[in-house]
C-alpha positions as MATLAB code, in Angstrom:
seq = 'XXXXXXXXXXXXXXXXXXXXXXXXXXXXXXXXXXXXXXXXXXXXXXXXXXXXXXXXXXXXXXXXXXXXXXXXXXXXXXXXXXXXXXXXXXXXXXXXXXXXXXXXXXXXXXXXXXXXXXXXX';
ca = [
      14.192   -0.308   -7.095;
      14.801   -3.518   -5.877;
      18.571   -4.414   -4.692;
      20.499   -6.514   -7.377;
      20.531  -10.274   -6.536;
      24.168  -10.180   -7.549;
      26.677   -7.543   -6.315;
      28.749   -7.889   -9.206;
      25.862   -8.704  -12.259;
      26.898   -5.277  -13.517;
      30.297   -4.756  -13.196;
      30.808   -6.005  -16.846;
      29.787   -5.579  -20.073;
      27.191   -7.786  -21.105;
      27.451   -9.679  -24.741;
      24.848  -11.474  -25.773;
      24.402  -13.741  -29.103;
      20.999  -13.389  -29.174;
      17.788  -11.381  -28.716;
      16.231  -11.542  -25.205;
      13.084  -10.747  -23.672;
      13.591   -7.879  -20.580;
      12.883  -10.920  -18.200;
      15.338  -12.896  -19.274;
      18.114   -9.651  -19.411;
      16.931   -9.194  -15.845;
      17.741  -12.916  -14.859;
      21.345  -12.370  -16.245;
      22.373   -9.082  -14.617;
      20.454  -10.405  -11.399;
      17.935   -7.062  -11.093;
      14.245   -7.214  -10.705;
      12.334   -6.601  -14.390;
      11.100   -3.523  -13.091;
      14.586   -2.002  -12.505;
      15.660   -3.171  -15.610;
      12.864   -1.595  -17.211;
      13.322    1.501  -15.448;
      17.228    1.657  -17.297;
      15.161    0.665  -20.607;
      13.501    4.035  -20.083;
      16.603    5.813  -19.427;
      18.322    4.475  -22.304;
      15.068    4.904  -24.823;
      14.537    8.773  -23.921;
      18.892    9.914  -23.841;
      20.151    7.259  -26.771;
      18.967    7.558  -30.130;
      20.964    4.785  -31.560;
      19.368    2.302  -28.757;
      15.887    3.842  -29.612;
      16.497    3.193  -33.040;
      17.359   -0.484  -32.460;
      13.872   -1.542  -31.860;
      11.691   -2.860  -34.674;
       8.544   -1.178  -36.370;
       5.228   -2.351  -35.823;
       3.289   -2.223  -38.774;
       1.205    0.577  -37.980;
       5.041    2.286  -38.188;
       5.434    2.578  -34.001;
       8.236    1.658  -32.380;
       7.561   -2.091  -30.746;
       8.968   -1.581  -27.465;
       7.385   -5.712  -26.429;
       9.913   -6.826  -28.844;
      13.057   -8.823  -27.276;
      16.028   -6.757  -27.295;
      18.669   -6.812  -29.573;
      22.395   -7.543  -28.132;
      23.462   -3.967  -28.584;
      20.281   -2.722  -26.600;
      21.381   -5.571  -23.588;
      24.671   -4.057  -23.682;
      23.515   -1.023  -23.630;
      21.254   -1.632  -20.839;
      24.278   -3.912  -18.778;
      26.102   -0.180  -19.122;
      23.524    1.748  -17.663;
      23.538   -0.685  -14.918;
      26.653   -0.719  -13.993;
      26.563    3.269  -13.838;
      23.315    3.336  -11.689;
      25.234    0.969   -9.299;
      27.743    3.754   -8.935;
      26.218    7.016   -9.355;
      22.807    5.735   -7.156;
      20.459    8.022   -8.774;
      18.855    8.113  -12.066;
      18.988   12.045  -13.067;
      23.184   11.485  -12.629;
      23.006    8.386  -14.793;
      21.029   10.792  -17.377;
      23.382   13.858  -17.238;
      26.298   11.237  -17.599;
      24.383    9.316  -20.552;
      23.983   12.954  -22.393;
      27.492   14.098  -22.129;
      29.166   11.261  -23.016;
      27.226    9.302  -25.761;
      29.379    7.990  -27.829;
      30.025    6.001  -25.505;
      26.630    4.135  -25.793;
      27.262    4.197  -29.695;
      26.761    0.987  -31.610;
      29.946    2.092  -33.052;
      31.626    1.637  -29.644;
      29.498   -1.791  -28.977;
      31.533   -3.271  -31.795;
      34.552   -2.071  -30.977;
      34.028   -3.840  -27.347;
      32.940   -6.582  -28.877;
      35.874   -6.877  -31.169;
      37.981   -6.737  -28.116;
      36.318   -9.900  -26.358;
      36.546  -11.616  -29.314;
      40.367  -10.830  -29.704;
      40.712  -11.418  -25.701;
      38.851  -15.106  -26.628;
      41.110  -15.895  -29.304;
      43.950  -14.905  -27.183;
];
């Protein structure tokens, strides 16, 4: 994986408004695509809830070309931020496993809720 462009893209949450494409998501937390795609994969294979996220095709497959929701960039911003500090993927897994509620949409909102309460502030 290529080094991040920006030594601090992933030391926060990431909120997006709206769907983006994995190139775009890239752009923002300053990674190449392909690193980002490799935490897609992580996240895909270890959270159900992120899985879930992305839309059916019509042939009933998962559409895995589709932009990504702003739970799944979240989601993805998270498993960033943990590859930055436990440097190799099968920790980020074994940490993703035992601990995932905390990649919960459930816990997205409640984050979210936060910012927004921070913003009002």
């Amino acid at each position: 994986m290529k080094p991040r462009r920006c030594k601090h893209s992933t030391d926060l949450d990431l909120f997006l408004e709206f769907p983006a494409t994995k190139t775009h998501l890239a752009d923002l937390l300053g990674v190449a695509r392909s690193t980002l795609v490799a935490w897609e994969n992580i996240a895909f294979w270890r959270i159900e809830s992120f899985r879930n996220a992305y839309p059916k095709a019509h042939d009933g497959n998962i559409d895995r070309e589709s932009p990504l929701s702003p739970y799944q960039a979240w989601v993805l911003s998270r498993v960033g931020r943990l590859m930055a500090q436990l440097r190799r993927s099968e920790r980020v897994k074994g940490y993703i496993l035992k601990n995932q509620p905390d990649f919960s949409r459930y816990r997205y909102q409640q984050a979210f809720q936060q910012l927004q309460i921070k913003k009002g502030a």
